[in-house]
JSON list of C-alpha atoms in Angstrom, two decimals:
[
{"chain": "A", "resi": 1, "resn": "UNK", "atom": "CA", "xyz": [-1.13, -3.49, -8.97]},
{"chain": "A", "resi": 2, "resn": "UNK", "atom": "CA", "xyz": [2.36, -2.53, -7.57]},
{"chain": "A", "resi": 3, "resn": "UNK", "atom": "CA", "xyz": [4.68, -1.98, -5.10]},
{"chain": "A", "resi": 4, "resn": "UNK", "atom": "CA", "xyz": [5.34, 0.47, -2.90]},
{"chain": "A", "resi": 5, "resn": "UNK", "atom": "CA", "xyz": [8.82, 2.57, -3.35]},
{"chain": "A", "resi": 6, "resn": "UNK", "atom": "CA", "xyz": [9.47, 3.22, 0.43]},
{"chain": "A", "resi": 7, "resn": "UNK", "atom": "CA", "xyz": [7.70, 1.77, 3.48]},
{"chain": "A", "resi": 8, "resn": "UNK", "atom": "CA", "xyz": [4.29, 3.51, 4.10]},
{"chain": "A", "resi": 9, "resn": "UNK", "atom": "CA", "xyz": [4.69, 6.93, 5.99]},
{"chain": "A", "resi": 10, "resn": "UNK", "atom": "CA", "xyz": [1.82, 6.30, 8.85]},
{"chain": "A", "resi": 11, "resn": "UNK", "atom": "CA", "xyz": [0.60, 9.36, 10.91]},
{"chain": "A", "resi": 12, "resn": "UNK", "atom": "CA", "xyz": [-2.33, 10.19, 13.99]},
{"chain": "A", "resi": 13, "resn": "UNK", "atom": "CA", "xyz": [-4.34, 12.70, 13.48]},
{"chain": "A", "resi": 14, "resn": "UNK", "atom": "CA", "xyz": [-4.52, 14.94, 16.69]},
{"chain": "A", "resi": 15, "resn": "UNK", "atom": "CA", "xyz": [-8.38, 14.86, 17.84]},
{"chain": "A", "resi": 16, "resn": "UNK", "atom": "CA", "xyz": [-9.68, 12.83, 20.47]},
{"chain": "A", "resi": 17, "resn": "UNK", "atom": "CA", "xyz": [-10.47, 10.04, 18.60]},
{"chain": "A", "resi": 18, "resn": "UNK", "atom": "CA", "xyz": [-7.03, 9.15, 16.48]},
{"chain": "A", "resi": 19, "resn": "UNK", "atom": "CA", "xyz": [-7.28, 8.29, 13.31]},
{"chain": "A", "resi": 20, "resn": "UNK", "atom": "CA", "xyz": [-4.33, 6.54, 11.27]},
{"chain": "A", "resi": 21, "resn": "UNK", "atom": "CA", "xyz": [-3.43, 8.13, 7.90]},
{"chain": "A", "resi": 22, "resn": "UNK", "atom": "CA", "xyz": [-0.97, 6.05, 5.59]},
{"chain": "A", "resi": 23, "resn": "UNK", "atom": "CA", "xyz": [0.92, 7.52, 2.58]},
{"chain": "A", "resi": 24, "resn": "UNK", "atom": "CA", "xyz": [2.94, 5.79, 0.12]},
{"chain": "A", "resi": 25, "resn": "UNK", "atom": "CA", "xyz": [3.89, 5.88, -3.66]},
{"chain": "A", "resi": 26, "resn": "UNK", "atom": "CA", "xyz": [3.46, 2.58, -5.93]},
{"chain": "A", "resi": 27, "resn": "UNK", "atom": "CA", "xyz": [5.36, 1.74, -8.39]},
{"chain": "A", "resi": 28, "resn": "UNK", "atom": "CA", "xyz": [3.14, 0.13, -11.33]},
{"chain": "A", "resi": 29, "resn": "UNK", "atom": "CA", "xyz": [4.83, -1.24, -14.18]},
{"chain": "A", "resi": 30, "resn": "UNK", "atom": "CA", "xyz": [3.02, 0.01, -17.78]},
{"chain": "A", "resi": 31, "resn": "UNK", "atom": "CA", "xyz": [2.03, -2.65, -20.28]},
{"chain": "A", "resi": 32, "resn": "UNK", "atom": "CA", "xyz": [4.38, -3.18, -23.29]},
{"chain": "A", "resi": 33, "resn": "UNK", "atom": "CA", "xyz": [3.49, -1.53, -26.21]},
{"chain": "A", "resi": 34, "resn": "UNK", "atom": "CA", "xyz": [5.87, -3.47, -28.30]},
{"chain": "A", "resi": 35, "resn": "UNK", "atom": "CA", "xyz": [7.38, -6.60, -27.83]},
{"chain": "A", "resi": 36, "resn": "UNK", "atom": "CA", "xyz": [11.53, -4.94, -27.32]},
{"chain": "A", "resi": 37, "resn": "UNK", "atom": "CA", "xyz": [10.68, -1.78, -25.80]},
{"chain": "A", "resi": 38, "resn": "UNK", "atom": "CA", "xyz": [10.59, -1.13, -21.73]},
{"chain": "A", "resi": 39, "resn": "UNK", "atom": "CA", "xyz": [7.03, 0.40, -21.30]},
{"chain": "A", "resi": 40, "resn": "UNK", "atom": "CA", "xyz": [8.18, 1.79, -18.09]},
{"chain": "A", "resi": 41, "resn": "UNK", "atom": "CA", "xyz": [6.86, 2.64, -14.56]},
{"chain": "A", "resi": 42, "resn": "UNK", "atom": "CA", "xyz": [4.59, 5.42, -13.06]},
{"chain": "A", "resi": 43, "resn": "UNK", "atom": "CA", "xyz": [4.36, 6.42, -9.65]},
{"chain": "A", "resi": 44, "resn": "UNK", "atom": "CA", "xyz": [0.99, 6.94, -8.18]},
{"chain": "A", "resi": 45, "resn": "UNK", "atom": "CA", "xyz": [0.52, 8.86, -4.85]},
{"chain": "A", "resi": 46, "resn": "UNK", "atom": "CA", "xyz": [-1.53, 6.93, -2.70]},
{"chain": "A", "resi": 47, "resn": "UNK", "atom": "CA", "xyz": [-3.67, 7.74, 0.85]},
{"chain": "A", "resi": 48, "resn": "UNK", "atom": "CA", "xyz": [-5.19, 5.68, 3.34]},
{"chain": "A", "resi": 49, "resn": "UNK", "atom": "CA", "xyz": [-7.49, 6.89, 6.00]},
{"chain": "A", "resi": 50, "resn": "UNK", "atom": "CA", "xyz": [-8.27, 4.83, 9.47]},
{"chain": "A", "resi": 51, "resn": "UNK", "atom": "CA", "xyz": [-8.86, 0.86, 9.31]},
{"chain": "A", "resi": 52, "resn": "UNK", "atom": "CA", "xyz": [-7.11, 0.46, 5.58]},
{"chain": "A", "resi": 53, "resn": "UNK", "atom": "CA", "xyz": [-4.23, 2.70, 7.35]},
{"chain": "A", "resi": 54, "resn": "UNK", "atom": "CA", "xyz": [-3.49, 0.60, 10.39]},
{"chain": "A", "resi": 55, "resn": "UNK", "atom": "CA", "xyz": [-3.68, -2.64, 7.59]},
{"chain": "A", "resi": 56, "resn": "UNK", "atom": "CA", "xyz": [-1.10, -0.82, 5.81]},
{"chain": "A", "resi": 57, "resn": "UNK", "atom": "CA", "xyz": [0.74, 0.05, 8.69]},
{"chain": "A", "resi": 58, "resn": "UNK", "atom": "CA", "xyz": [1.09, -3.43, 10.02]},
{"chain": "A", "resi": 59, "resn": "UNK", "atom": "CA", "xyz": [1.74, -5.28, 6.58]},
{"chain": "A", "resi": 60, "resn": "UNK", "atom": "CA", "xyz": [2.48, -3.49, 4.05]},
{"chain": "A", "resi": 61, "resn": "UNK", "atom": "CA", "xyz": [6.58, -3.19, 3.56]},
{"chain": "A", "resi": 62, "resn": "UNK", "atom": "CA", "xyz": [8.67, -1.70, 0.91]},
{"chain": "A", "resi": 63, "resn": "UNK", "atom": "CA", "xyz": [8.55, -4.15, -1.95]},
{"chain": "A", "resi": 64, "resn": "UNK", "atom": "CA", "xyz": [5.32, -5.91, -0.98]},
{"chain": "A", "resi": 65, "resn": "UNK", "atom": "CA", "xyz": [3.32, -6.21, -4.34]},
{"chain": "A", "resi": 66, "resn": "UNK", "atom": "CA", "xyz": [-0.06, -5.51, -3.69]},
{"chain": "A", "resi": 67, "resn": "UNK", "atom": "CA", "xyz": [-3.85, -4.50, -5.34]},
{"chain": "A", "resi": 68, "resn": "UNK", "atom": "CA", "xyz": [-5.35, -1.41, -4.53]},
{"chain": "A", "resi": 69, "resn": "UNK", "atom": "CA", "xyz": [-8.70, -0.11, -5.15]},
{"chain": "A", "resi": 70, "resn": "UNK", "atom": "CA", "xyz": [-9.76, 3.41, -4.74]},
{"chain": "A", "resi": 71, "resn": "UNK", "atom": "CA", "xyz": [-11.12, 6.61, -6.43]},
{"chain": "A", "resi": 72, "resn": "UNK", "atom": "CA", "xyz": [-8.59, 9.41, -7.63]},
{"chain": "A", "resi": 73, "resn": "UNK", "atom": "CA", "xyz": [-8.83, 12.99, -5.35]},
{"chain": "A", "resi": 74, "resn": "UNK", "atom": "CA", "xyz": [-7.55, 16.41, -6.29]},
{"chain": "A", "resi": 75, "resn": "UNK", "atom": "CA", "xyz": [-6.41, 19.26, -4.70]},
{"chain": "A", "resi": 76, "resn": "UNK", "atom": "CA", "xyz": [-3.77, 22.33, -4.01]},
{"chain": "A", "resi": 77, "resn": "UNK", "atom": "CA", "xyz": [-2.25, 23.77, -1.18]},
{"chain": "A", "resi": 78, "resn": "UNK", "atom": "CA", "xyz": [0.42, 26.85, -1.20]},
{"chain": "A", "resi": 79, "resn": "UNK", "atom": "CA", "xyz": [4.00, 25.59, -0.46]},
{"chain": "A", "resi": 80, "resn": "UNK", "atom": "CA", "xyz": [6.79, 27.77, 1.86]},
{"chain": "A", "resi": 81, "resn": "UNK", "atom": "CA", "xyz": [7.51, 29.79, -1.34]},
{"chain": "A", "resi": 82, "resn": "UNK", "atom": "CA", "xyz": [3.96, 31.10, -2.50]},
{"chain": "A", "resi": 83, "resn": "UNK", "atom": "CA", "xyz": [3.73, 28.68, -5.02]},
{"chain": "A", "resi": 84, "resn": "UNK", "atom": "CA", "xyz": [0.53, 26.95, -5.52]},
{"chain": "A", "resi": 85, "resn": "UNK", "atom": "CA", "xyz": [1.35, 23.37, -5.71]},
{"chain": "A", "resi": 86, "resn": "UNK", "atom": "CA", "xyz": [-1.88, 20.70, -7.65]},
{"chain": "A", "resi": 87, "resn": "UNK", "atom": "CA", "xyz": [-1.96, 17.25, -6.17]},
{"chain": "A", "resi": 88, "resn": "UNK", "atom": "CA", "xyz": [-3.31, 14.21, -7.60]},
{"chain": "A", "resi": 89, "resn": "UNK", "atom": "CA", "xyz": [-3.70, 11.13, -4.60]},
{"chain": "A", "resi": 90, "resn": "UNK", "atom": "CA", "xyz": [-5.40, 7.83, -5.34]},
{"chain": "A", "resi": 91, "resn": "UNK", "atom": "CA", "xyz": [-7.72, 7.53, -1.97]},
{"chain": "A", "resi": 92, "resn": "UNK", "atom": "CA", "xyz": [-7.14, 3.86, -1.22]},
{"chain": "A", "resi": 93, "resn": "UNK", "atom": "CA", "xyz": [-10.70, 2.19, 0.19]},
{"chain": "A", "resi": 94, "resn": "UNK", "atom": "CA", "xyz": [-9.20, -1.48, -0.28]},
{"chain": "A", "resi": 95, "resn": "UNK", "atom": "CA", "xyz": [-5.62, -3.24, -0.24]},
{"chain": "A", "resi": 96, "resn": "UNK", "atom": "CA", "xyz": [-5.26, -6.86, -1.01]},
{"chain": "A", "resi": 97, "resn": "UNK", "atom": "CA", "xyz": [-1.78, -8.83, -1.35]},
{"chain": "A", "resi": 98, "resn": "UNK", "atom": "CA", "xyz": [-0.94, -9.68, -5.26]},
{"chain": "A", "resi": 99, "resn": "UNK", "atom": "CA", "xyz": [1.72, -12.52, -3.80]},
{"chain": "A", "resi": 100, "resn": "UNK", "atom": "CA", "xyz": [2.52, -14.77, -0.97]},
{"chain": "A", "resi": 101, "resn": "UNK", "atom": "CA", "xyz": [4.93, -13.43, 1.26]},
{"chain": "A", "resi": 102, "resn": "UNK", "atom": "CA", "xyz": [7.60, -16.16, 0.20]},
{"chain": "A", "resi": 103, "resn": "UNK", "atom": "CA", "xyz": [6.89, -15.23, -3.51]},
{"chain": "A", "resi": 104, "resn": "UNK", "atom": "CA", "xyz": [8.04, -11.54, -3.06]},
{"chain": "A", "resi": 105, "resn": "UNK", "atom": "CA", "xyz": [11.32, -10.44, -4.36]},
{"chain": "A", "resi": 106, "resn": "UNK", "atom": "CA", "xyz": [11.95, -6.94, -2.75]},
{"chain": "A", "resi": 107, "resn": "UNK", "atom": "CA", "xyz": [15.19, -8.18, -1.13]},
{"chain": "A", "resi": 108, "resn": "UNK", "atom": "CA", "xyz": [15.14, -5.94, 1.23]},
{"chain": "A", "resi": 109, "resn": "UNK", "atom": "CA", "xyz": [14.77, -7.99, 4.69]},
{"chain": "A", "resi": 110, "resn": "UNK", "atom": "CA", "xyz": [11.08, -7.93, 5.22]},
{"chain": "A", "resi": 111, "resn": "UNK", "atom": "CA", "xyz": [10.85, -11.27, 3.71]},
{"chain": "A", "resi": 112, "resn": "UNK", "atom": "CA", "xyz": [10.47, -13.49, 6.93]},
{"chain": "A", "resi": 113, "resn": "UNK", "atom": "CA", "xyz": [9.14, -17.00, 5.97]},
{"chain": "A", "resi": 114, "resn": "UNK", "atom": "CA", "xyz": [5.56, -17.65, 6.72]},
{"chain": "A", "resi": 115, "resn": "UNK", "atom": "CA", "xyz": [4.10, -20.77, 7.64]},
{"chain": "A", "resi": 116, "resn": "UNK", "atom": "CA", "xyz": [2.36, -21.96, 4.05]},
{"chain": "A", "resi": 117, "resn": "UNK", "atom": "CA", "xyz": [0.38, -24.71, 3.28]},
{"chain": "A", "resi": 118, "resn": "UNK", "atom": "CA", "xyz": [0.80, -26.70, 0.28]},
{"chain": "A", "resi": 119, "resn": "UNK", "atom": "CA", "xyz": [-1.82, -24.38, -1.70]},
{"chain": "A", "resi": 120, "resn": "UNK", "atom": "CA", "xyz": [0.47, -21.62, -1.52]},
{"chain": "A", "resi": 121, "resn": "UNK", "atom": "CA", "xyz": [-1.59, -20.06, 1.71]},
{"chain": "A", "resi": 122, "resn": "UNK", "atom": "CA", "xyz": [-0.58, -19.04, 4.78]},
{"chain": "A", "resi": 123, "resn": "UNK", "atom": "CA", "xyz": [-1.99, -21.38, 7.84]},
{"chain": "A", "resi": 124, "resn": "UNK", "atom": "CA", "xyz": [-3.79, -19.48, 10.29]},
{"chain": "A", "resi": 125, "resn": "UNK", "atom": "CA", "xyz": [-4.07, -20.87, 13.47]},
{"chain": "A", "resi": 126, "resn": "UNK", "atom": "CA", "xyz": [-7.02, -21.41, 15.27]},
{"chain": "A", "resi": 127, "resn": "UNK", "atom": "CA", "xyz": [-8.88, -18.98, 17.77]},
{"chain": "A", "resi": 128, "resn": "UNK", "atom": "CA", "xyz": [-6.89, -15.91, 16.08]},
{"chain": "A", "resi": 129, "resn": "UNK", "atom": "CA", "xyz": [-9.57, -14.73, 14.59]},
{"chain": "A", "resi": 130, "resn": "UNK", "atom": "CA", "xyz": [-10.25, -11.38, 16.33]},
{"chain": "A", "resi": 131, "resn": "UNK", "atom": "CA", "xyz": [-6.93, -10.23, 15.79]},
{"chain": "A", "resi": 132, "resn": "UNK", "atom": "CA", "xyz": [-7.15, -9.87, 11.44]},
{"chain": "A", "resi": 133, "resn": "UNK", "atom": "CA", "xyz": [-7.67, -6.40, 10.41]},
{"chain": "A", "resi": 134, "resn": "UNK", "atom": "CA", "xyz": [-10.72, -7.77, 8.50]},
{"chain": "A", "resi": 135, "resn": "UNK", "atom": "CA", "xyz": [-13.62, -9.80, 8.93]}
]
């Protein structure tokens, strides 16, 4: 669980049949050790490939604290210098939001208000349905 640093770099690929490819970086707080000490933050490189890309794409802002789930992927390419550069991506197959939109506190202007219910959810109205990114 975190939030993203920047908003989500989203690319096409270039075949026929376009696929969306979302990168971002999350910032995930650690878990205190000890009860005066800042446990501090790690930054996890994170991918998205087609449907959980365009998701991304459309919701996902800086700021926006969110639940990923995923499996961890390796690999190397040689940079502009020579050098052999290891890379270490989390390969996101699920994205869910950790707040309501109201309850964020990015502060940076993606905060519109949302219609919300009393329960804290957003209302949905009717006959929308084949427009959510999920089913």
């Amino acid at each position: 669980m975190g939030r993203p640093t920047k908003d989500p770099n989203v690319r096409y690929s270039q075949e026929d049949n376009q696929t969306a490819i979302a990168r971002m970086t999350l910032a995930v707080d650690r878990r205190k050790q000890k009860a005066d000490q800042d446990p501090g933050t790690d930054y996890i490189g994170c991918v998205a490939f087609g449907r959980t890309a365009e998701f991304i794409e459309k919701y996902v802002k800086k700021g926006t604290k969110i639940v990923i789930t995923g499996r961890i992927q390796t690999g190397s390419y040689t940079n502009k210098d020579g050098v052999k550069v290891y890379t270490t991506d989390v390969v996101l197959e699920d994205v869910e939001f950790a707040e309501s939109k109201n309850g964020s506190s990015a502060g940076d202007g993606h905060n519109e208000s949302a219609p919300e219910s009393r329960d804290g959810f957003m209302n949905i109205p009717d006959g929308i349905d084949e427009e959510l990114p999920f089913t």
